[in-house]
Short mmCIF file of C-alpha atoms in Angstrom, two decimals:
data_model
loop_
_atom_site.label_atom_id
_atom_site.label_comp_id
_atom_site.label_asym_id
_atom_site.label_seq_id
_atom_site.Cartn_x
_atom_site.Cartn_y
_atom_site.Cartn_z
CA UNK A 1 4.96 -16.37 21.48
CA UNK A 2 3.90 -13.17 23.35
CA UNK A 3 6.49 -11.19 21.33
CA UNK A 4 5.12 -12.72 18.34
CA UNK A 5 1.79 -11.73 18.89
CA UNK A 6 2.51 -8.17 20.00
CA UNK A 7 4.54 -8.11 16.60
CA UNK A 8 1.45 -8.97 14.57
CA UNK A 9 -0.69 -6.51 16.64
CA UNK A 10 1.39 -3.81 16.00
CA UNK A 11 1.98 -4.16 12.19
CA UNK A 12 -2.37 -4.37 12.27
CA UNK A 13 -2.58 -1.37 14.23
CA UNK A 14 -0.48 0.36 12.06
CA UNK A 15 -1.62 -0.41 9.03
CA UNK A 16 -5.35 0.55 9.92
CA UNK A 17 -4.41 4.31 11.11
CA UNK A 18 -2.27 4.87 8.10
CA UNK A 19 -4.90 3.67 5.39
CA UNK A 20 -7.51 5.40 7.12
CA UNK A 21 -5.83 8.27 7.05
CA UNK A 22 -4.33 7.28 3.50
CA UNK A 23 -8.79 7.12 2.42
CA UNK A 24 -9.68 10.15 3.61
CA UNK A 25 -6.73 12.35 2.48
CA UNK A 26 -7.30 11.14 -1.21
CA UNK A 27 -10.64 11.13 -1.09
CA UNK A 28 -10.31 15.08 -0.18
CA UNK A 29 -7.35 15.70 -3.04
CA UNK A 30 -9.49 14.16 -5.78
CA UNK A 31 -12.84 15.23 -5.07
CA UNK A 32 -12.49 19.27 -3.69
CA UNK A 33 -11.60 21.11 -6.93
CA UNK A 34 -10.95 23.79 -5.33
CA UNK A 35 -8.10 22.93 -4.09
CA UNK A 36 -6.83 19.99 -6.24
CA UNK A 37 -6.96 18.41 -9.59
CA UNK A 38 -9.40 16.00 -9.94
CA UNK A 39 -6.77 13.58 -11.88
CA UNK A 40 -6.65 10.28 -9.58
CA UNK A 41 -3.68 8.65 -12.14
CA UNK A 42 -2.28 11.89 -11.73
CA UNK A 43 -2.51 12.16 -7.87
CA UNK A 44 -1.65 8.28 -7.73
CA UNK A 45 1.85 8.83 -9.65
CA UNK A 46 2.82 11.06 -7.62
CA UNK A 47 2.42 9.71 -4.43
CA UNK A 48 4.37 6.81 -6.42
CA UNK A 49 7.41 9.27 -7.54
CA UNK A 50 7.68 10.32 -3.33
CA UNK A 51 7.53 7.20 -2.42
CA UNK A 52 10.32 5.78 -5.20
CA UNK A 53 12.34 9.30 -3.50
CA UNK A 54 11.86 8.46 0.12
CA UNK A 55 13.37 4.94 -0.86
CA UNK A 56 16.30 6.33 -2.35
CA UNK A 57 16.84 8.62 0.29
CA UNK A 58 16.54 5.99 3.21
CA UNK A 59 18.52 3.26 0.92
CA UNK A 60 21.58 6.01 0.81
CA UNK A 61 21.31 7.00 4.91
CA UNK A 62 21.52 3.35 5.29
CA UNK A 63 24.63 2.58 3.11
CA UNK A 64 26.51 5.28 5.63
CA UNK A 65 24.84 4.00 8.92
CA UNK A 66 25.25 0.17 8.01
CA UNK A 67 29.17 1.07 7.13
CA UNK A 68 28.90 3.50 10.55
CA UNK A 69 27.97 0.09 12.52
CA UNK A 70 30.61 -2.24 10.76
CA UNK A 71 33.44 0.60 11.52
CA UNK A 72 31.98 0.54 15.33
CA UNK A 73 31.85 -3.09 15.46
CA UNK A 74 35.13 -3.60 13.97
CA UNK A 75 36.47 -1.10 16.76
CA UNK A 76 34.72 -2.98 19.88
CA UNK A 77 35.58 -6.58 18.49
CA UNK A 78 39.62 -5.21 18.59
CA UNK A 79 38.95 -3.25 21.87
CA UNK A 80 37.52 -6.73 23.39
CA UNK A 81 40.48 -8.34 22.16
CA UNK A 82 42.92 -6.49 23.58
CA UNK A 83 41.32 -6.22 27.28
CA UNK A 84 40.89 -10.29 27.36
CA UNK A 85 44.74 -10.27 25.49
CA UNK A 86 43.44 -12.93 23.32
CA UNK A 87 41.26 -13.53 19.88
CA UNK A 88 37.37 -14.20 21.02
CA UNK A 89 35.36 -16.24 18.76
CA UNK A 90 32.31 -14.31 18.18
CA UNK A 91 32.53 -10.72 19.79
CA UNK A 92 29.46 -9.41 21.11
CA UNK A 93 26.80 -7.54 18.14
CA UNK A 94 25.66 -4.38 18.02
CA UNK A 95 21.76 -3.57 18.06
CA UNK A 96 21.34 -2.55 14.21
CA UNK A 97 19.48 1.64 14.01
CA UNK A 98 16.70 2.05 12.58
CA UNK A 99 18.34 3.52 8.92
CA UNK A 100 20.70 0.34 8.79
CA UNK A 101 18.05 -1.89 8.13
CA UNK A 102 17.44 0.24 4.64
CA UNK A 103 19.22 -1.38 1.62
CA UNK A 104 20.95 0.30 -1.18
CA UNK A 105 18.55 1.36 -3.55
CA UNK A 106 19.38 0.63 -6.67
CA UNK A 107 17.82 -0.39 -10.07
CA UNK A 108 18.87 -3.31 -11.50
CA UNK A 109 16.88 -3.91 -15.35
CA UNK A 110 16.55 -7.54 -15.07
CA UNK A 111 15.32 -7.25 -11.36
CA UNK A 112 12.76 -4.82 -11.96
CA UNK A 113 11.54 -7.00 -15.28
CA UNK A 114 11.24 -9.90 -13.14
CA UNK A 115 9.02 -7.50 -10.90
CA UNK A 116 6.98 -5.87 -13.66
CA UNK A 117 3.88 -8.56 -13.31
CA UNK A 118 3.33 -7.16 -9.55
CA UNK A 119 3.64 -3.86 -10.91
CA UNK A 120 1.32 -4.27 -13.42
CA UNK A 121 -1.10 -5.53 -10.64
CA UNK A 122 0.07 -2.66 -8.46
CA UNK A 123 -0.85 0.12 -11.07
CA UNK A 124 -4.17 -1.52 -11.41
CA UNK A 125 -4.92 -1.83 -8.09
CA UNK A 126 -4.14 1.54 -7.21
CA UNK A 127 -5.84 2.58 -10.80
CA UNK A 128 -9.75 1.64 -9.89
CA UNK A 129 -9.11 1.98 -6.22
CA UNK A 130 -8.76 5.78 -6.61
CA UNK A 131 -11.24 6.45 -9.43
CA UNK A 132 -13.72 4.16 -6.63
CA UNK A 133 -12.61 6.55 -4.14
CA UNK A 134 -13.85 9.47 -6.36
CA UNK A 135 -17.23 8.29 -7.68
CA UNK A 136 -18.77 6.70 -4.39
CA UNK A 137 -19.25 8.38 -1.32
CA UNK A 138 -16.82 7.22 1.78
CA UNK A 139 -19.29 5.62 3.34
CA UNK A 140 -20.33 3.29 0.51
CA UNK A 141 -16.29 2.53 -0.57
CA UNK A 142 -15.24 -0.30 1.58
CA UNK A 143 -18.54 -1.71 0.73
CA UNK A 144 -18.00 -1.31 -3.05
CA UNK A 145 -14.13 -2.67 -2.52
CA UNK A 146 -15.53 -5.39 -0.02
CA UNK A 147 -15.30 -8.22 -2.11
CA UNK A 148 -11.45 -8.11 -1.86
CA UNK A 149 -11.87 -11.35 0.49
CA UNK A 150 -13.81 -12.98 -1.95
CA UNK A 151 -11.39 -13.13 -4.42
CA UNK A 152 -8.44 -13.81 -2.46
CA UNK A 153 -9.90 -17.03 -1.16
CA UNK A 154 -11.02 -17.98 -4.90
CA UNK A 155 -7.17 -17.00 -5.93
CA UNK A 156 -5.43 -18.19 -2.91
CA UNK A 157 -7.38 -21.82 -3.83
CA UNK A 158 -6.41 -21.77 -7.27
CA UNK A 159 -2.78 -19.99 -7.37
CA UNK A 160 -1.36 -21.04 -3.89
CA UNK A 161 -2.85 -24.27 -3.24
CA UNK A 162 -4.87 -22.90 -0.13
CA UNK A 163 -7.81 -24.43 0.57
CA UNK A 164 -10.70 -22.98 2.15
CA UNK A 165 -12.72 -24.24 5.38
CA UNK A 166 -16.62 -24.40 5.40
CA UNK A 167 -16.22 -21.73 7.73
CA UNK A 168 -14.50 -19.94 5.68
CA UNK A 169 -16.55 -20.13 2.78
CA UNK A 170 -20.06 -18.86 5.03
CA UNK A 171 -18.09 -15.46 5.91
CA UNK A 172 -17.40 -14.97 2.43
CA UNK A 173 -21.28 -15.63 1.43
CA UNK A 174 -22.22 -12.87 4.68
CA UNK A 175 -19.40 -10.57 2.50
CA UNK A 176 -21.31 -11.15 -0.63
CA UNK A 177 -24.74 -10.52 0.89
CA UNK A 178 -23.89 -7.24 2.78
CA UNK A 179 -22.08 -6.13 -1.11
CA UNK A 180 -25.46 -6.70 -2.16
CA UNK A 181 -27.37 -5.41 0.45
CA UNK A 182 -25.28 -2.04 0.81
CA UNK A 183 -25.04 -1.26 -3.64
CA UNK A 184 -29.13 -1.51 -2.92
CA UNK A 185 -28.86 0.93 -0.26
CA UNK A 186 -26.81 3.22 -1.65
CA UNK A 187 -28.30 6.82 -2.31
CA UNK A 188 -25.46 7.79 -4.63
CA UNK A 189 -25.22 4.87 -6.21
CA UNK A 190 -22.21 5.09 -8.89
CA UNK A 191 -22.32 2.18 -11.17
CA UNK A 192 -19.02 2.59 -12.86
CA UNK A 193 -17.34 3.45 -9.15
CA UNK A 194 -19.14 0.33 -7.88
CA UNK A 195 -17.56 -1.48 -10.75
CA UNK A 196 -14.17 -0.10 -10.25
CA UNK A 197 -14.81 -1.28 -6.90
CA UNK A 198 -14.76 -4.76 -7.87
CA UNK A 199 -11.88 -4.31 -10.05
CA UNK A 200 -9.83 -3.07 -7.06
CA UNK A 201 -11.13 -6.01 -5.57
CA UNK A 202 -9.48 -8.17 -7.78
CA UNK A 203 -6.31 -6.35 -8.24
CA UNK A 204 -5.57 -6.00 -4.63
CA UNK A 205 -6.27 -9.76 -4.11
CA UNK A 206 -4.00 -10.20 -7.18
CA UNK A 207 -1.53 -7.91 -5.38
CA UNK A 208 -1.39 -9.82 -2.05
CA UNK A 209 -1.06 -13.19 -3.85
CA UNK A 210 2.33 -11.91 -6.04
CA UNK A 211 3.80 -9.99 -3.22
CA UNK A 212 4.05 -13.20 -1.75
CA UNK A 213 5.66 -14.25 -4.94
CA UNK A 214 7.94 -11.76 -5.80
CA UNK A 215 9.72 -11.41 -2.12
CA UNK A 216 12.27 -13.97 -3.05
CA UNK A 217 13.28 -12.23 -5.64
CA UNK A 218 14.60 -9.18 -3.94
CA UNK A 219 16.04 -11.55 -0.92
CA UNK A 220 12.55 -11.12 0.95
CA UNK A 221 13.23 -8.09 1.81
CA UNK A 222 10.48 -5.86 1.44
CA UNK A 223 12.08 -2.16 1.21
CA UNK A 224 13.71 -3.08 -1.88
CA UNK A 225 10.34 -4.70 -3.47
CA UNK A 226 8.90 -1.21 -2.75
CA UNK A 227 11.34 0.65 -4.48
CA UNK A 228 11.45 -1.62 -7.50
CA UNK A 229 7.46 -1.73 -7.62
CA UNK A 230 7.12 2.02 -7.77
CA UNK A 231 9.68 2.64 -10.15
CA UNK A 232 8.09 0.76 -12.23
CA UNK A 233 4.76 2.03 -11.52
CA UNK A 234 6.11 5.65 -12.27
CA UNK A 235 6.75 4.43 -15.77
CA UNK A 236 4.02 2.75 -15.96
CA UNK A 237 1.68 5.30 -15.07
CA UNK A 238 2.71 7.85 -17.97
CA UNK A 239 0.75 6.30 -20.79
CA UNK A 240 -2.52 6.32 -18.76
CA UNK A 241 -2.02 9.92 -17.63
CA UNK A 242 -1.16 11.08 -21.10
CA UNK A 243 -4.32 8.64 -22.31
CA UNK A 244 -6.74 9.85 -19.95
CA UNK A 245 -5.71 12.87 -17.73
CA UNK A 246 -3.91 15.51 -20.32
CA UNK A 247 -7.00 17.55 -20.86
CA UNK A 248 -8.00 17.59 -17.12
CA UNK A 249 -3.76 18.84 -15.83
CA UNK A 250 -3.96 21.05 -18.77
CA UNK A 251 -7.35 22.18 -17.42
CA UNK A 252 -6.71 23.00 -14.06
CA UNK A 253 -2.80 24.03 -14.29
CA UNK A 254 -2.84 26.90 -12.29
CA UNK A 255 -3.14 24.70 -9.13
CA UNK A 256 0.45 23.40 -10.19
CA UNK A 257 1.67 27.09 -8.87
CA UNK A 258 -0.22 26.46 -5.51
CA UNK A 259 1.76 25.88 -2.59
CA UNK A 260 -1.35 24.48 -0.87
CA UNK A 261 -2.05 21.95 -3.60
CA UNK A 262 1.66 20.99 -3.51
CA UNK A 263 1.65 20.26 0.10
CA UNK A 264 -1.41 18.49 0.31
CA UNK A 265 0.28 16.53 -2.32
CA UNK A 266 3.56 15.89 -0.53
CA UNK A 267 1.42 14.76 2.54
CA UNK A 268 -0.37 12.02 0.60
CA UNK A 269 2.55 11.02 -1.32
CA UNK A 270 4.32 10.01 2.15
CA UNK A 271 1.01 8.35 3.43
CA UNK A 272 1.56 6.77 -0.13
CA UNK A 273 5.27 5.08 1.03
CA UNK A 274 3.67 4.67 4.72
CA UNK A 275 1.09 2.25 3.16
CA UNK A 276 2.98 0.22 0.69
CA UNK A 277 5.37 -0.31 3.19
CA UNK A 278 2.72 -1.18 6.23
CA UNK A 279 0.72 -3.38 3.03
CA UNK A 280 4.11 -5.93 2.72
CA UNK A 281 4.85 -6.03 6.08
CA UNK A 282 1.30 -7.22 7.02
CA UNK A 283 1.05 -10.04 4.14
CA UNK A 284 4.99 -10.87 5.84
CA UNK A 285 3.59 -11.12 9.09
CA UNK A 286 0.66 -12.89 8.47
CA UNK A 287 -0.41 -14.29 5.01
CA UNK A 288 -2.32 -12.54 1.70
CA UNK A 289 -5.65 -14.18 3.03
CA UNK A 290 -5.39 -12.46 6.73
CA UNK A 291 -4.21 -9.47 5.04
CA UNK A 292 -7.72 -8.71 3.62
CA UNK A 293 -9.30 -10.55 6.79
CA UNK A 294 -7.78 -7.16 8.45
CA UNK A 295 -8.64 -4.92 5.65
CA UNK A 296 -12.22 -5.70 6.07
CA UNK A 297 -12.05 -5.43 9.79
CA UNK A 298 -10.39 -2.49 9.54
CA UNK A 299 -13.62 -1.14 7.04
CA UNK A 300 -16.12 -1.85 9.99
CA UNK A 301 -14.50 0.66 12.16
CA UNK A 302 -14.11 2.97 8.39
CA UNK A 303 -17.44 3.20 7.23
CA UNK A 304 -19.28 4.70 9.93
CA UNK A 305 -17.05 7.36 10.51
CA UNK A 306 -18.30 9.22 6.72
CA UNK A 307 -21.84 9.64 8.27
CA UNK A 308 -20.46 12.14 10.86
CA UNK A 309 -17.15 13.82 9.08
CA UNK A 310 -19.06 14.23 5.27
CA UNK A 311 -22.60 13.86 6.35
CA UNK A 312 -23.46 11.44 3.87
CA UNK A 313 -27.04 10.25 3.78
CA UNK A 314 -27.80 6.82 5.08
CA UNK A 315 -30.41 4.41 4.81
CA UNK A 316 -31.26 0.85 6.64
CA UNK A 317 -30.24 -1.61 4.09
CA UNK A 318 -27.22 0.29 3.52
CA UNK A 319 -26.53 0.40 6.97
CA UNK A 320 -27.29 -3.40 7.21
CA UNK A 321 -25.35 -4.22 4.25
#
């Protein structure tokens, strides 16, 4: 039980550092022009394309170590058999590395159609997180994106069966409250990034709730989901770029010669694989509700931290809410 619980800790404390780290890298790549583009579908498919990359990558060093380990197992099984001088039932196993536990990363069509309703949530969520992220200030977006709990009880009720205690259902009135409470407070107040707000509220509720779903399908194994999901969501995202963000790349594309842009790029596109990948295994440790339980703990210790690094202005109901 111990073991279990340092397990769960673990996965928390990692997912907090990385998307903190994951909110204030973005939020510096899509609002300093000076040394980005401000193009968040842009700056979102990217980080989807390293990701999809890093999968392949790790899914291929794992093919060699996992065939590594069966070669080296094969060899101490016979080596045990000849020092005894007779067949033993189960030789002893080898601790797995860390690259063996990568699968083979390949695209299978049906698989990834079967996937495409989670990537169609994913692309959303990601979508109106990110344009959020760019219209409010950093101190206001977990309160704009803070009815993520909200909706996952509502959807967890009426998708999963899950009911709700009365406990339960006061936080989520204190949630709803301090939403209020903090959009009144708000200096900058952004009304479309308050509404894509709520729209990433919804999506990544939405998100939590299929990833649950669509684990089975890939043999619960959550590397592969990742690599399907942003495959897709590299495809996906092309439209909307060409839609939306032609003008703006066309615009700015002498940052696509900067090697600064590039890297700052490259760094967010890894924090981009860290969190997916930190995302799944918290829903797989605990469950899509505690998932955004954490999220919105997690936004406590996020919020403040704004009022010091970017100096934005804060008032008391803001504050309060």
């Amino acid at each position: 039980m111990m073991d279990e619980n340092m397990y769960v800790a673990s996965v928390v404390a990692t997912y907090w550092f990385v998307s903190i780290s994951m909110v204030y890298l973005n939020k510096v790549l899509m609002s300093n022009e000076q040394m980005s583009i401000p193009a968040p579908i842009f700056v979102t498919w990217f980080q989807c394309v390293c990701t999809a990359i890093i999968c392949w990558v790790a899914g291929k060093i794992g093919e060699r170590a996992q065939a590594m380990e069966a070669a080296q197992y094969q060899g101490v099984s016979q080596s045990e058999e000849v020092a005894d001088g007779q067949q033993m039932s189960q030789p002893k196993a080898l601790k797995p590395g860390f690259f063996a536990q990568f699968p083979k990363a390949e695209y299978r069509i049906r698989t990834g159609r079967s996937i495409l309703p989670l990537s169609l949530v994913f692309v959303g969520m990601i979508t109106f997180n990110n344009l959020c992220l760019r219209l409010v200030e950093v101190s206001f977006y977990n309160v704009a994106r803070s009815l993520t709990i909200v909706f996952n009880a509502y959807l967890s009720h009426a998708m999963l069966g899950i009911p709700s205690s009365t406990n339960t259902i006061m936080c989520l009135l204190v949630v709803i409250v301090g939403f209020l409470f903090g959009g009144k407070g708000e200096v900058n107040f952004s009304l479309v990034g308050t509404i894509a707000g709520v729209c990433s509220s919804l999506f990544v509720s939405l998100n939590s709730i299929y990833t649950k779903k669509m684990l089975p399908i890939v043999d619960d194994n959550h590397w592969r989901l990742t690599y399907y999901n942003n495959v897709n969501a590299c495809v996906l995202f092309v439209p909307l770029m060409l839609l939306f963000e032609a003008s703006i790349i066309k615009e700015h594309s002498a940052k696509l010669a900067s090697g600064i842009f590039w890297s700052a790029m490259t760094v967010a596109g890894f924090f981009g694989f860290s969190i997916g990948i930190v995302t799944v295994l918290q829903i797989k440790a605990t469950s899509p509700l505690t998932h955004n339980i954490s999220g919105t703990a997690k936004a406590a210790l996020q919020s403040p931290m704004p009022f010091a690094i970017w100096g934005n202005p804060a008032t008391v109901m803001g504050i309060v809410g």
